[in-house]
Amino acid sequence: MDSLSDKNPLLKRIRRAVSRGALTEDGYAVAEGVHLLEEARAAGCEIYAVIAMASVAADFPEARVVSDKTFRDLASTETPQGVMALVRPPAWTLEQVVNGNALVVALDGVQDPGNAGAILRAAEAFGATGAVFLKGTVNPYNPKCLRGSAGSAFRLPIVAAVEPEVFLDRAPKALYAALPRAQKLASEADLAAPCGIVIGSEARGVGAAVEARAIGIRIPTRGVESLNAAVAAGILLYEALTQRAKR
């Protein structure tokens, strides 16, 4: 068990990654909490280091130890569990995500990391083949996004910071966008064929380039015009799973 001072370079890397909501400069995600540490191990991800606060360090013999105050300063949560890890997520290419019998969920401008993480969780649960984070979307390895994904970010193929034009050029031929005022219902779309589903931000929806290329689909609702981005993604992905189960 190794103790670290507050000025240790490793802790500086973690602080920068957490403040930027991104990977460390050398490509590691900051995974906070026992559950994410276990999920990263189960997924076979490389774990560079485990950091634990002194008061719980006995439960993590492999950890490097910091004071409780230092740990709380590092963590992005108000009530941290006392352990975090630097985890290297799997690397994927856009071609791997969009090829074959694809069911791709693309996030276009989704800024809330909790929503983005919940979309990843739904994507894995309902059989998506991968997720594409278009440029302008929150980083999938933002610590809050990782927590929201509940470990799905370590298993689901993900590519990030993709230019919309690049995605549109390589996306499945059948590309749908969730639009509250679309004429076509989600149940009328052929989601059993290779396809992509684009989820836009709650503030502005999908970008103009995506809207021009995609077929708009909507979820019938009563009393409200639009749904939370993660809820909408979950419903559309479940519809796709249901259609594919019938083929």
Coordinates of C-alpha atoms in Angstrom, one line a residue:
M1 CA 0.0 0.0 0.0
D2 CA 1.6 3.2 -1.2
S3 CA 0.8 6.7 0.2
L4 CA 0.7 9.7 -2.1
S5 CA 1.2 13.3 -1.3
D6 CA -1.2 16.0 -2.4
K7 CA 1.2 17.2 -5.0
N8 CA 1.9 13.9 -6.6
P9 CA 1.9 14.1 -10.5
L10 CA -0.6 11.3 -10.7
L11 CA -3.1 13.3 -8.6
K12 CA -2.5 16.3 -10.8
R13 CA -3.4 14.2 -13.9
I14 CA -6.6 13.0 -12.2
R15 CA -7.6 16.6 -11.2
R16 CA -7.1 17.8 -14.8
A17 CA -9.1 15.0 -16.3
V18 CA -12.0 15.5 -13.8
S19 CA -12.1 19.2 -14.3
R20 CA -12.1 18.8 -18.1
G21 CA -14.6 15.9 -18.0
A22 CA -12.4 13.8 -20.2
L23 CA -9.6 11.2 -20.3
T24 CA -6.2 11.9 -18.9
E25 CA -3.6 13.1 -21.3
D26 CA -2.4 9.5 -21.7
G27 CA -5.8 8.0 -22.3
Y28 CA -7.2 6.8 -19.0
A29 CA -10.7 7.4 -17.7
V30 CA -11.3 8.4 -14.0
A31 CA -13.8 5.7 -12.8
E32 CA -15.2 6.6 -9.4
G33 CA -16.7 4.1 -7.0
V34 CA -16.6 0.5 -6.2
H35 CA -19.1 -0.5 -8.9
L36 CA -17.2 1.1 -11.7
L37 CA -14.0 -0.5 -10.5
E38 CA -15.6 -3.9 -10.5
E39 CA -17.2 -3.3 -13.9
A40 CA -13.8 -2.2 -15.4
R41 CA -12.2 -5.4 -14.0
A42 CA -15.0 -7.6 -15.3
A43 CA -14.6 -6.0 -18.8
G44 CA -10.9 -6.8 -18.9
C45 CA -9.9 -3.1 -19.1
E46 CA -6.4 -2.1 -18.2
I47 CA -6.3 -0.5 -14.8
Y48 CA -3.3 1.8 -14.4
A49 CA -3.9 2.7 -10.7
V50 CA -6.4 2.5 -7.9
I51 CA -6.7 5.4 -5.5
A52 CA -8.3 5.0 -2.1
M53 CA -9.0 7.4 0.8
A54 CA -7.1 6.5 4.0
S55 CA -10.3 5.7 6.0
V56 CA -11.3 2.8 3.6
A57 CA -7.8 1.8 2.3
A58 CA -7.8 -1.5 4.1
D59 CA -10.5 -2.7 1.8
F60 CA -8.3 -2.0 -1.3
P61 CA -4.9 -3.5 -0.6
E62 CA -3.7 -2.7 -4.2
A63 CA -4.6 0.9 -3.9
R64 CA -2.4 4.0 -3.5
V65 CA -3.6 5.9 -0.5
V66 CA -4.4 9.6 -0.1
S67 CA -5.9 11.5 2.8
D68 CA -9.6 11.7 3.1
K69 CA -9.5 15.4 2.4
T70 CA -7.4 15.0 -0.7
F71 CA -9.6 12.3 -2.0
R72 CA -12.7 14.4 -1.6
D73 CA -11.0 17.2 -3.4
L74 CA -10.2 14.8 -6.3
A75 CA -13.7 13.3 -6.6
S76 CA -16.5 14.7 -8.7
T77 CA -19.2 13.5 -6.3
E78 CA -20.2 15.2 -3.1
T79 CA -20.3 11.9 -1.2
P80 CA -17.5 9.8 -2.7
Q81 CA -17.3 6.1 -1.9
G82 CA -13.6 6.4 -1.2
V83 CA -12.1 4.6 -4.2
M84 CA -11.4 5.5 -7.8
A85 CA -9.3 4.0 -10.6
L86 CA -7.6 5.1 -13.8
V87 CA -9.0 2.8 -16.5
R88 CA -8.1 2.6 -20.1
P89 CA -11.3 2.1 -22.1
P90 CA -11.4 -0.1 -25.2
A91 CA -10.5 1.6 -28.5
W92 CA -13.0 1.4 -31.4
T93 CA -13.2 2.8 -34.9
L94 CA -16.2 4.3 -36.6
E95 CA -16.2 1.5 -39.1
Q96 CA -16.5 -1.1 -36.4
V97 CA -19.5 0.6 -34.9
V98 CA -21.5 1.2 -38.1
N99 CA -20.8 -2.0 -40.1
G100 CA -22.8 -5.2 -40.2
N101 CA -26.4 -5.4 -38.9
A102 CA -25.8 -2.1 -37.1
L103 CA -28.1 -0.6 -34.5
V104 CA -26.1 2.6 -33.7
V105 CA -27.2 5.3 -31.4
A106 CA -25.7 8.7 -32.2
L107 CA -25.7 11.6 -29.7
D108 CA -25.8 15.0 -31.3
G109 CA -25.1 17.8 -28.9
V110 CA -26.3 16.0 -25.7
Q111 CA -24.5 18.0 -23.0
D112 CA -25.8 16.5 -19.8
P113 CA -23.3 13.7 -18.7
G114 CA -26.0 11.9 -16.7
N115 CA -28.3 11.8 -19.7
A116 CA -25.4 10.6 -22.0
G117 CA -24.5 7.9 -19.5
A118 CA -28.1 6.7 -19.3
I119 CA -28.3 6.5 -23.1
L120 CA -25.2 4.3 -23.1
R121 CA -26.8 2.0 -20.5
A122 CA -30.0 1.8 -22.5
A123 CA -28.0 1.1 -25.7
E124 CA -26.3 -1.9 -24.2
A125 CA -29.5 -3.1 -22.5
F126 CA -31.5 -3.1 -25.8
G127 CA -28.8 -4.5 -28.1
A128 CA -27.2 -1.5 -29.8
T129 CA -24.0 -2.4 -31.6
G130 CA -22.4 0.9 -30.6
A131 CA -22.6 4.6 -29.8
V132 CA -21.3 7.6 -31.7
F133 CA -20.7 10.9 -29.8
L134 CA -20.8 13.6 -32.4
K135 CA -18.6 16.7 -32.0
G136 CA -20.2 19.1 -29.5
T137 CA -21.5 16.2 -27.3
V138 CA -20.3 15.6 -23.8
N139 CA -17.2 13.3 -23.5
P140 CA -18.3 9.7 -22.9
Y141 CA -15.5 9.4 -20.3
N142 CA -16.7 12.3 -18.3
P143 CA -16.8 10.8 -14.7
K144 CA -20.5 11.6 -14.4
C145 CA -21.2 10.0 -17.7
L146 CA -19.3 6.9 -16.7
R147 CA -21.4 6.7 -13.5
G148 CA -24.6 7.1 -15.5
S149 CA -23.6 4.3 -17.8
A150 CA -23.1 1.9 -14.8
G151 CA -20.2 0.2 -16.6
S152 CA -21.7 0.1 -20.1
A153 CA -19.1 2.5 -21.3
F154 CA -16.5 -0.2 -20.7
R155 CA -18.3 -2.8 -22.9
L156 CA -20.3 -1.0 -25.6
P157 CA -18.3 0.1 -28.7
I158 CA -18.0 3.9 -28.5
V159 CA -16.4 6.5 -30.8
A160 CA -16.3 10.2 -29.7
A161 CA -15.8 13.7 -31.1
V162 CA -16.9 12.5 -34.6
E163 CA -17.6 15.3 -37.1
P164 CA -21.2 15.1 -38.2
E165 CA -20.2 15.0 -41.9
V166 CA -17.9 12.1 -41.3
F167 CA -20.6 10.2 -39.4
L168 CA -23.3 11.0 -42.1
D169 CA -20.9 9.8 -44.8
R170 CA -20.4 6.4 -43.1
A171 CA -23.7 5.9 -41.2
P172 CA -26.1 3.1 -42.1
K173 CA -28.3 3.9 -45.0
A174 CA -31.3 3.9 -42.8
L175 CA -30.8 6.8 -40.4
Y176 CA -33.5 8.1 -38.1
A177 CA -33.6 11.1 -35.9
A178 CA -35.9 11.6 -32.8
L179 CA -38.0 14.7 -33.7
P180 CA -41.0 15.6 -31.6
R181 CA -43.0 16.9 -34.6
A182 CA -42.1 14.1 -37.1
Q183 CA -44.9 12.6 -39.1
K184 CA -43.6 9.0 -38.9
L185 CA -44.1 7.1 -35.7
A186 CA -41.2 5.1 -34.3
S187 CA -43.3 1.9 -34.7
E188 CA -43.6 2.7 -38.5
A189 CA -39.9 2.8 -39.0
D190 CA -37.9 -0.3 -40.0
L191 CA -35.6 -0.5 -37.0
A192 CA -34.9 -4.2 -37.6
A193 CA -32.7 -3.4 -40.7
P194 CA -29.2 -1.9 -40.2
C195 CA -29.8 1.6 -38.9
G196 CA -28.8 4.5 -36.8
I197 CA -30.9 6.5 -34.3
V198 CA -29.8 10.0 -33.6
I199 CA -30.7 11.7 -30.3
G200 CA -30.3 15.5 -30.1
S201 CA -30.0 17.8 -27.2
E202 CA -33.1 18.7 -25.2
A203 CA -32.4 22.4 -25.9
R204 CA -32.0 22.4 -29.7
G205 CA -32.7 18.9 -31.0
V206 CA -30.5 17.4 -33.7
G207 CA -28.2 19.6 -35.9
A208 CA -29.3 20.8 -39.3
A209 CA -27.0 18.5 -41.2
V210 CA -28.3 15.4 -39.4
E211 CA -31.9 16.5 -39.7
A212 CA -31.5 17.0 -43.5
R213 CA -30.1 13.5 -43.9
A214 CA -32.2 11.5 -41.4
I215 CA -35.8 10.4 -41.4
G216 CA -37.6 12.0 -38.5
I217 CA -39.5 9.7 -36.1
R218 CA -41.5 10.5 -33.0
I219 CA -42.7 8.8 -29.9
P220 CA -46.5 9.3 -29.4
T221 CA -47.0 11.2 -26.1
R222 CA -49.9 12.7 -24.2
G223 CA -49.8 16.1 -22.5
V224 CA -46.1 16.7 -23.2
E225 CA -44.4 17.5 -26.5
S226 CA -41.0 16.0 -25.9
L227 CA -39.2 13.6 -23.6
N228 CA -35.9 13.6 -21.8
A229 CA -33.1 12.6 -24.2
A230 CA -32.3 9.4 -22.3
V231 CA -35.9 8.4 -22.0
A232 CA -36.5 8.9 -25.7
A233 CA -33.4 6.9 -26.5
G234 CA -34.5 4.1 -24.3
I235 CA -38.0 3.9 -25.9
L236 CA -36.6 4.0 -29.5
L237 CA -34.0 1.3 -28.7
Y238 CA -36.6 -0.9 -27.1
E239 CA -38.7 -0.5 -30.2
A240 CA -35.7 -1.6 -32.3
L241 CA -35.1 -4.6 -30.0
T242 CA -38.8 -5.6 -30.3
Q243 CA -38.8 -5.4 -34.0
R244 CA -35.5 -7.3 -34.3
A245 CA -36.8 -10.1 -32.1
K246 CA -39.7 -10.6 -34.5
R247 CA -37.4 -11.1 -37.6

